[in-house]
């Protein structure tokens, strides 16, 4: 059995599936509408949609015959929440890079005109 | 060829690999130290470490013989940055949920004592 976070991350680990999510930020879309920009067969696209639906990243309308897809952002929030524990680590590295750049600039100011 | 973000997300889509990263937030660790809490064979662990290293999520010391592993948070920041475009969607859903709960509470206050 796969845990929820792994299912979400694995669903997101594909550029076409991420592009589908990005398209859905513009609003609901039918499968045919989604297939257009990707130049992809409907069965190929359906496979990606199933992965996204299983991960709870999209939902599909039951009522209309065209069953529009819409974005479900809940699992993305879970990934963002999980990432928060690492924020201090990437901010530390950016701080260190900033320190290093300031050091370089200071040295340049000091020695720049001696050449 | 796999894009960087897909490589990162796919490396993260495994609970053992996420647990290794969580352990490394406490500081550098040797492969033997990492193997202990996971009750995992060294070859099994090495495979996970290779996936994490290929994704740039860990780096391994070259100098010491025990080649300590350390966390590299850069790719995690890239995932967090990518997620930002979806924040308004999960905040919207939380807002809607909040509205709904407030509505329920208001109804309860109004009708609660009529039973």
PDB file of C-alpha atoms in Angstrom:
ATOM      1  CA  UNK A   1       0.000   0.000   0.000  1.00  0.00           C
ATOM      2  CA  UNK A   2       1.308   3.424  -0.913  1.00  0.00           C
ATOM      3  CA  UNK A   3       0.947   6.326   1.497  1.00  0.00           C
ATOM      4  CA  UNK A   4      -0.970   9.416   0.355  1.00  0.00           C
ATOM      5  CA  UNK A   5       2.032  11.726   0.115  1.00  0.00           C
ATOM      6  CA  UNK A   6       3.937   9.224  -2.043  1.00  0.00           C
ATOM      7  CA  UNK A   7       0.902   8.834  -4.305  1.00  0.00           C
ATOM      8  CA  UNK A   8       0.672  12.616  -4.717  1.00  0.00           C
ATOM      9  CA  UNK A   9       4.404  13.108  -5.354  1.00  0.00           C
ATOM     10  CA  UNK A  10       4.506  10.257  -7.815  1.00  0.00           C
ATOM     11  CA  UNK A  11       1.492  11.694  -9.694  1.00  0.00           C
ATOM     12  CA  UNK A  12       3.281  15.063  -9.855  1.00  0.00           C
ATOM     13  CA  UNK A  13       6.557  13.535 -11.091  1.00  0.00           C
ATOM     14  CA  UNK A  14       5.542  13.867 -14.735  1.00  0.00           C
ATOM     15  CA  UNK A  15       5.690  17.034 -16.840  1.00  0.00           C
ATOM     16  CA  UNK A  16       2.494  16.258 -18.772  1.00  0.00           C
ATOM     17  CA  UNK A  17       0.517  15.739 -15.584  1.00  0.00           C
ATOM     18  CA  UNK A  18       1.914  18.980 -14.139  1.00  0.00           C
ATOM     19  CA  UNK A  19       0.951  20.762 -17.390  1.00  0.00           C
ATOM     20  CA  UNK A  20      -2.599  19.390 -17.085  1.00  0.00           C
ATOM     21  CA  UNK A  21      -2.831  20.821 -13.549  1.00  0.00           C
ATOM     22  CA  UNK A  22      -1.488  24.158 -14.787  1.00  0.00           C
ATOM     23  CA  UNK A  23      -4.150  24.194 -17.539  1.00  0.00           C
ATOM     24  CA  UNK A  24      -6.843  23.516 -14.922  1.00  0.00           C
ATOM     25  CA  UNK A  25      -5.836  26.613 -12.945  1.00  0.00           C
ATOM     26  CA  UNK A  26      -7.571  28.495 -15.800  1.00  0.00           C
ATOM     27  CA  UNK A  27     -10.838  26.666 -15.142  1.00  0.00           C
ATOM     28  CA  UNK A  28     -12.621  23.380 -15.755  1.00  0.00           C
ATOM     29  CA  UNK A  29     -11.917  21.568 -18.997  1.00  0.00           C
ATOM     30  CA  UNK A  30     -13.231  18.543 -20.851  1.00  0.00           C
ATOM     31  CA  UNK A  31     -10.920  15.692 -21.824  1.00  0.00           C
ATOM     32  CA  UNK A  32     -11.072  16.837 -25.465  1.00  0.00           C
ATOM     33  CA  UNK A  33     -10.084  20.380 -24.477  1.00  0.00           C
ATOM     34  CA  UNK A  34      -7.213  19.040 -22.376  1.00  0.00           C
ATOM     35  CA  UNK A  35      -5.965  16.792 -25.192  1.00  0.00           C
ATOM     36  CA  UNK A  36      -5.562  19.661 -27.705  1.00  0.00           C
ATOM     37  CA  UNK A  37      -2.437  21.480 -26.457  1.00  0.00           C
ATOM     38  CA  UNK A  38      -0.654  18.218 -25.651  1.00  0.00           C
ATOM     39  CA  UNK A  39      -1.001  16.652 -29.084  1.00  0.00           C
ATOM     40  CA  UNK A  40      -1.781  13.446 -27.270  1.00  0.00           C
ATOM     41  CA  UNK A  41      -4.139  10.550 -27.979  1.00  0.00           C
ATOM     42  CA  UNK A  42      -7.272  10.432 -25.812  1.00  0.00           C
ATOM     43  CA  UNK A  43      -6.287   7.039 -24.305  1.00  0.00           C
ATOM     44  CA  UNK A  44      -2.826   8.447 -23.404  1.00  0.00           C
ATOM     45  CA  UNK A  45      -4.401  11.475 -21.780  1.00  0.00           C
ATOM     46  CA  UNK A  46      -7.018   9.349 -19.984  1.00  0.00           C
ATOM     47  CA  UNK A  47      -4.227   7.368 -18.336  1.00  0.00           C
ATOM     48  CA  UNK A  48      -2.668  10.577 -16.973  1.00  0.00           C
ATOM     49  CA  UNK A  49      -6.080  11.815 -15.789  1.00  0.00           C
ATOM     50  CA  UNK A  50      -6.669   8.543 -13.938  1.00  0.00           C
ATOM     51  CA  UNK A  51      -3.341   8.934 -12.094  1.00  0.00           C
ATOM     52  CA  UNK A  52      -4.255  12.517 -11.146  1.00  0.00           C
ATOM     53  CA  UNK A  53      -7.775  11.497 -10.090  1.00  0.00           C
ATOM     54  CA  UNK A  54      -6.496   8.603  -7.947  1.00  0.00           C
ATOM     55  CA  UNK A  55      -4.137  11.069  -6.226  1.00  0.00           C
ATOM     56  CA  UNK A  56      -7.095  13.385  -5.559  1.00  0.00           C
ATOM     57  CA  UNK A  57      -5.451  16.150  -7.625  1.00  0.00           C
ATOM     58  CA  UNK A  58      -8.395  16.458 -10.011  1.00  0.00           C
ATOM     59  CA  UNK A  59     -12.081  15.675  -9.747  1.00  0.00           C
ATOM     60  CA  UNK A  60     -14.437  14.996 -12.627  1.00  0.00           C
ATOM     61  CA  UNK A  61     -18.020  16.143 -12.918  1.00  0.00           C
ATOM     62  CA  UNK A  62     -20.576  13.321 -12.724  1.00  0.00           C
ATOM     63  CA  UNK A  63     -23.531  15.275 -14.085  1.00  0.00           C
ATOM     64  CA  UNK A  64     -22.633  16.525 -17.571  1.00  0.00           C
ATOM     65  CA  UNK A  65     -21.889  14.048 -20.340  1.00  0.00           C
ATOM     66  CA  UNK A  66     -18.511  15.702 -21.026  1.00  0.00           C
ATOM     67  CA  UNK A  67     -17.478  15.175 -17.376  1.00  0.00           C
ATOM     68  CA  UNK A  68     -15.332  18.302 -16.967  1.00  0.00           C
ATOM     69  CA  UNK A  69     -12.081  17.992 -14.985  1.00  0.00           C
ATOM     70  CA  UNK A  70     -11.280  20.458 -12.260  1.00  0.00           C
ATOM     71  CA  UNK A  71      -8.273  21.042 -10.052  1.00  0.00           C
ATOM     72  CA  UNK A  72      -8.355  19.822  -6.436  1.00  0.00           C
ATOM     73  CA  UNK A  73      -5.581  21.608  -4.560  1.00  0.00           C
ATOM     74  CA  UNK A  74      -5.791  19.791  -1.198  1.00  0.00           C
ATOM     75  CA  UNK A  75      -2.980  17.276  -1.874  1.00  0.00           C
ATOM     76  CA  UNK A  76      -0.750  20.134  -3.119  1.00  0.00           C
ATOM     77  CA  UNK A  77      -1.211  21.834   0.242  1.00  0.00           C
ATOM     78  CA  UNK A  78      -0.113  18.602   1.944  1.00  0.00           C
ATOM     79  CA  UNK A  79       3.111  18.639  -0.100  1.00  0.00           C
ATOM     80  CA  UNK A  80       3.678  22.306   0.769  1.00  0.00           C
ATOM     81  CA  UNK A  81       3.082  21.563   4.471  1.00  0.00           C
ATOM     82  CA  UNK A  82       5.533  18.656   4.353  1.00  0.00           C
ATOM     83  CA  UNK A  83       8.150  20.880   2.672  1.00  0.00           C
ATOM     84  CA  UNK A  84       7.929  23.519   5.428  1.00  0.00           C
ATOM     85  CA  UNK A  85      10.257  21.535   7.738  1.00  0.00           C
ATOM     86  CA  UNK A  86      13.017  21.987   5.131  1.00  0.00           C
ATOM     87  CA  UNK A  87      12.529  25.714   4.555  1.00  0.00           C
ATOM     88  CA  UNK A  88      15.197  26.735   7.094  1.00  0.00           C
ATOM     89  CA  UNK A  89      17.712  24.580   5.198  1.00  0.00           C
ATOM     90  CA  UNK A  90      17.250  26.249   1.836  1.00  0.00           C
ATOM     91  CA  UNK A  91      17.045  29.666   3.465  1.00  0.00           C
ATOM     92  CA  UNK A  92      20.346  28.925   5.241  1.00  0.00           C
ATOM     93  CA  UNK A  93      22.016  28.082   1.938  1.00  0.00           C
ATOM     94  CA  UNK A  94      20.685  31.275   0.369  1.00  0.00           C
ATOM     95  CA  UNK A  95      21.986  33.232   3.373  1.00  0.00           C
ATOM     96  CA  UNK A  96      25.411  31.625   2.979  1.00  0.00           C
ATOM     97  CA  UNK A  97      25.400  32.456  -0.737  1.00  0.00           C
ATOM     98  CA  UNK A  98      24.437  36.044   0.096  1.00  0.00           C
ATOM     99  CA  UNK A  99      27.276  36.296   2.643  1.00  0.00           C
ATOM    100  CA  UNK A 100      29.721  34.964   0.085  1.00  0.00           C
ATOM    101  CA  UNK A 101      28.595  37.426  -2.588  1.00  0.00           C
ATOM    102  CA  UNK A 102      28.848  40.358  -0.173  1.00  0.00           C
ATOM    103  CA  UNK A 103      32.351  39.195   0.768  1.00  0.00           C
ATOM    104  CA  UNK A 104      33.339  39.078  -2.907  1.00  0.00           C
ATOM    105  CA  UNK A 105      31.948  42.566  -3.482  1.00  0.00           C
ATOM    106  CA  UNK A 106      33.821  43.925  -0.455  1.00  0.00           C
ATOM    107  CA  UNK A 107      37.079  42.413  -1.715  1.00  0.00           C
ATOM    108  CA  UNK A 108      36.487  43.853  -5.170  1.00  0.00           C
ATOM    109  CA  UNK A 109      35.918  47.329  -3.757  1.00  0.00           C
ATOM    110  CA  UNK A 110      39.107  47.038  -1.736  1.00  0.00           C
ATOM    111  CA  UNK A 111      41.342  45.694  -4.495  1.00  0.00           C
ATOM    112  CA  UNK A 112      39.467  46.777  -7.628  1.00  0.00           C
ATOM    113  CA  UNK A 113      41.549  49.896  -8.401  1.00  0.00           C
ATOM    114  CA  UNK A 114      44.950  48.362  -7.707  1.00  0.00           C
ATOM    115  CA  UNK A 115      45.084  46.551 -11.059  1.00  0.00           C
TER     116      UNK A 115
ATOM    117  CA  UNK B   1      15.390  12.562 -20.570  1.00  0.00           C
ATOM    118  CA  UNK B   2      13.662  13.471 -17.353  1.00  0.00           C
ATOM    119  CA  UNK B   3      13.343  17.109 -16.294  1.00  0.00           C
ATOM    120  CA  UNK B   4      14.794  18.177 -12.933  1.00  0.00           C
ATOM    121  CA  UNK B   5      11.483  18.751 -11.174  1.00  0.00           C
ATOM    122  CA  UNK B   6      10.219  15.298 -12.193  1.00  0.00           C
ATOM    123  CA  UNK B   7      13.471  13.711 -10.955  1.00  0.00           C
ATOM    124  CA  UNK B   8      13.099  15.489  -7.606  1.00  0.00           C
ATOM    125  CA  UNK B   9       9.413  14.626  -7.171  1.00  0.00           C
ATOM    126  CA  UNK B  10      10.002  11.028  -8.139  1.00  0.00           C
ATOM    127  CA  UNK B  11      12.895  10.750  -5.626  1.00  0.00           C
ATOM    128  CA  UNK B  12      10.585  12.166  -2.924  1.00  0.00           C
ATOM    129  CA  UNK B  13       7.731   9.779  -3.790  1.00  0.00           C
ATOM    130  CA  UNK B  14       8.998   7.127  -1.368  1.00  0.00           C
ATOM    131  CA  UNK B  15       8.501   7.102   2.421  1.00  0.00           C
ATOM    132  CA  UNK B  16      11.949   5.624   3.149  1.00  0.00           C
ATOM    133  CA  UNK B  17      13.687   8.303   1.101  1.00  0.00           C
ATOM    134  CA  UNK B  18      11.659  11.026   2.832  1.00  0.00           C
ATOM    135  CA  UNK B  19      12.601   9.487   6.207  1.00  0.00           C
ATOM    136  CA  UNK B  20      16.295   9.574   5.205  1.00  0.00           C
ATOM    137  CA  UNK B  21      15.965  13.294   4.407  1.00  0.00           C
ATOM    138  CA  UNK B  22      14.194  13.881   7.752  1.00  0.00           C
ATOM    139  CA  UNK B  23      17.046  12.084   9.556  1.00  0.00           C
ATOM    140  CA  UNK B  24      19.572  14.296   7.748  1.00  0.00           C
ATOM    141  CA  UNK B  25      17.902  17.456   9.079  1.00  0.00           C
ATOM    142  CA  UNK B  26      19.558  16.430  12.390  1.00  0.00           C
ATOM    143  CA  UNK B  27      23.019  16.520  10.808  1.00  0.00           C
ATOM    144  CA  UNK B  28      25.363  14.506   8.600  1.00  0.00           C
ATOM    145  CA  UNK B  29      25.235  10.723   8.890  1.00  0.00           C
ATOM    146  CA  UNK B  30      27.190   7.774   7.561  1.00  0.00           C
ATOM    147  CA  UNK B  31      25.478   5.041   5.575  1.00  0.00           C
ATOM    148  CA  UNK B  32      25.755   2.693   8.586  1.00  0.00           C
ATOM    149  CA  UNK B  33      24.111   5.276  10.837  1.00  0.00           C
ATOM    150  CA  UNK B  34      21.351   5.801   8.299  1.00  0.00           C
ATOM    151  CA  UNK B  35      20.743   2.054   7.936  1.00  0.00           C
ATOM    152  CA  UNK B  36      20.054   1.482  11.667  1.00  0.00           C
ATOM    153  CA  UNK B  37      16.593   3.007  12.204  1.00  0.00           C
ATOM    154  CA  UNK B  38      15.312   1.601   8.898  1.00  0.00           C
ATOM    155  CA  UNK B  39      16.192  -2.030   9.568  1.00  0.00           C
ATOM    156  CA  UNK B  40      17.347  -2.161   5.976  1.00  0.00           C
ATOM    157  CA  UNK B  41      20.194  -3.946   4.208  1.00  0.00           C
ATOM    158  CA  UNK B  42      23.096  -1.735   3.173  1.00  0.00           C
ATOM    159  CA  UNK B  43      22.554  -2.507  -0.545  1.00  0.00           C
ATOM    160  CA  UNK B  44      18.866  -1.590  -0.185  1.00  0.00           C
ATOM    161  CA  UNK B  45      19.773   1.663   1.505  1.00  0.00           C
ATOM    162  CA  UNK B  46      22.525   2.415  -1.018  1.00  0.00           C
ATOM    163  CA  UNK B  47      19.973   2.220  -3.801  1.00  0.00           C
ATOM    164  CA  UNK B  48      17.799   4.836  -2.078  1.00  0.00           C
ATOM    165  CA  UNK B  49      20.833   7.052  -1.441  1.00  0.00           C
ATOM    166  CA  UNK B  50      21.789   6.884  -5.120  1.00  0.00           C
ATOM    167  CA  UNK B  51      18.308   8.060  -6.124  1.00  0.00           C
ATOM    168  CA  UNK B  52      18.527  10.948  -3.637  1.00  0.00           C
ATOM    169  CA  UNK B  53      22.045  11.847  -4.768  1.00  0.00           C
ATOM    170  CA  UNK B  54      21.083  11.796  -8.451  1.00  0.00           C
ATOM    171  CA  UNK B  55      18.230  14.193  -7.626  1.00  0.00           C
ATOM    172  CA  UNK B  56      20.681  16.495  -5.828  1.00  0.00           C
ATOM    173  CA  UNK B  57      18.789  16.050  -2.540  1.00  0.00           C
ATOM    174  CA  UNK B  58      21.839  14.734  -0.695  1.00  0.00           C
ATOM    175  CA  UNK B  59      25.577  15.137  -1.155  1.00  0.00           C
ATOM    176  CA  UNK B  60      28.239  12.770   0.118  1.00  0.00           C
ATOM    177  CA  UNK B  61      31.606  13.758   1.537  1.00  0.00           C
ATOM    178  CA  UNK B  62      34.573  12.836  -0.656  1.00  0.00           C
ATOM    179  CA  UNK B  63      37.269  13.263   1.995  1.00  0.00           C
ATOM    180  CA  UNK B  64      36.481  10.932   4.903  1.00  0.00           C
ATOM    181  CA  UNK B  65      36.369   7.180   4.345  1.00  0.00           C
ATOM    182  CA  UNK B  66      32.869   6.960   5.831  1.00  0.00           C
ATOM    183  CA  UNK B  67      31.626   9.482   3.235  1.00  0.00           C
ATOM    184  CA  UNK B  68      28.953  11.192   5.353  1.00  0.00           C
ATOM    185  CA  UNK B  69      25.645  12.092   3.694  1.00  0.00           C
ATOM    186  CA  UNK B  70      24.203  15.543   4.113  1.00  0.00           C
ATOM    187  CA  UNK B  71      20.964  17.186   3.100  1.00  0.00           C
ATOM    188  CA  UNK B  72      20.921  19.506   0.067  1.00  0.00           C
ATOM    189  CA  UNK B  73      17.745  21.563   0.228  1.00  0.00           C
ATOM    190  CA  UNK B  74      17.956  23.363  -3.151  1.00  0.00           C
ATOM    191  CA  UNK B  75      15.683  20.971  -5.078  1.00  0.00           C
ATOM    192  CA  UNK B  76      13.138  21.131  -2.229  1.00  0.00           C
ATOM    193  CA  UNK B  77      12.998  24.889  -2.671  1.00  0.00           C
ATOM    194  CA  UNK B  78      12.300  24.347  -6.386  1.00  0.00           C
ATOM    195  CA  UNK B  79       9.318  22.155  -5.494  1.00  0.00           C
ATOM    196  CA  UNK B  80       8.074  24.777  -3.000  1.00  0.00           C
ATOM    197  CA  UNK B  81       8.452  27.508  -5.654  1.00  0.00           C
ATOM    198  CA  UNK B  82       6.546  25.418  -8.184  1.00  0.00           C
ATOM    199  CA  UNK B  83       3.751  24.828  -5.641  1.00  0.00           C
ATOM    200  CA  UNK B  84       3.293  28.572  -5.024  1.00  0.00           C
ATOM    201  CA  UNK B  85       1.165  29.005  -8.168  1.00  0.00           C
ATOM    202  CA  UNK B  86      -1.416  26.665  -6.576  1.00  0.00           C
ATOM    203  CA  UNK B  87      -1.515  28.304  -3.137  1.00  0.00           C
ATOM    204  CA  UNK B  88      -4.515  30.518  -3.965  1.00  0.00           C
ATOM    205  CA  UNK B  89      -6.471  27.362  -4.884  1.00  0.00           C
ATOM    206  CA  UNK B  90      -5.982  25.578  -1.577  1.00  0.00           C
ATOM    207  CA  UNK B  91      -6.517  28.831   0.323  1.00  0.00           C
ATOM    208  CA  UNK B  92      -9.775  29.342  -1.605  1.00  0.00           C
ATOM    209  CA  UNK B  93     -10.986  25.876  -0.603  1.00  0.00           C
ATOM    210  CA  UNK B  94     -10.102  26.566   3.037  1.00  0.00           C
ATOM    211  CA  UNK B  95     -11.974  29.885   2.798  1.00  0.00           C
ATOM    212  CA  UNK B  96     -15.013  28.116   1.387  1.00  0.00           C
ATOM    213  CA  UNK B  97     -14.834  25.521   4.149  1.00  0.00           C
ATOM    214  CA  UNK B  98     -14.593  28.338   6.719  1.00  0.00           C
ATOM    215  CA  UNK B  99     -17.637  30.082   5.196  1.00  0.00           C
ATOM    216  CA  UNK B 100     -19.577  26.845   5.301  1.00  0.00           C
ATOM    217  CA  UNK B 101     -18.697  26.183   8.958  1.00  0.00           C
ATOM    218  CA  UNK B 102     -19.668  29.731   9.930  1.00  0.00           C
ATOM    219  CA  UNK B 103     -22.965  29.279   8.099  1.00  0.00           C
ATOM    220  CA  UNK B 104     -23.641  26.042   9.970  1.00  0.00           C
ATOM    221  CA  UNK B 105     -22.838  27.681  13.286  1.00  0.00           C
ATOM    222  CA  UNK B 106     -25.134  30.595  12.501  1.00  0.00           C
ATOM    223  CA  UNK B 107     -27.965  28.185  11.628  1.00  0.00           C
ATOM    224  CA  UNK B 108     -27.401  26.239  14.810  1.00  0.00           C
ATOM    225  CA  UNK B 109     -27.550  29.381  16.901  1.00  0.00           C
ATOM    226  CA  UNK B 110     -30.786  30.352  15.186  1.00  0.00           C
ATOM    227  CA  UNK B 111     -32.522  26.993  15.367  1.00  0.00           C
ATOM    228  CA  UNK B 112     -30.660  25.267  18.197  1.00  0.00           C
ATOM    229  CA  UNK B 113     -33.192  25.996  20.933  1.00  0.00           C
ATOM    230  CA  UNK B 114     -36.297  25.257  18.894  1.00  0.00           C
ATOM    231  CA  UNK B 115     -35.924  21.471  19.249  1.00  0.00           C
TER     232      UNK B 115
END
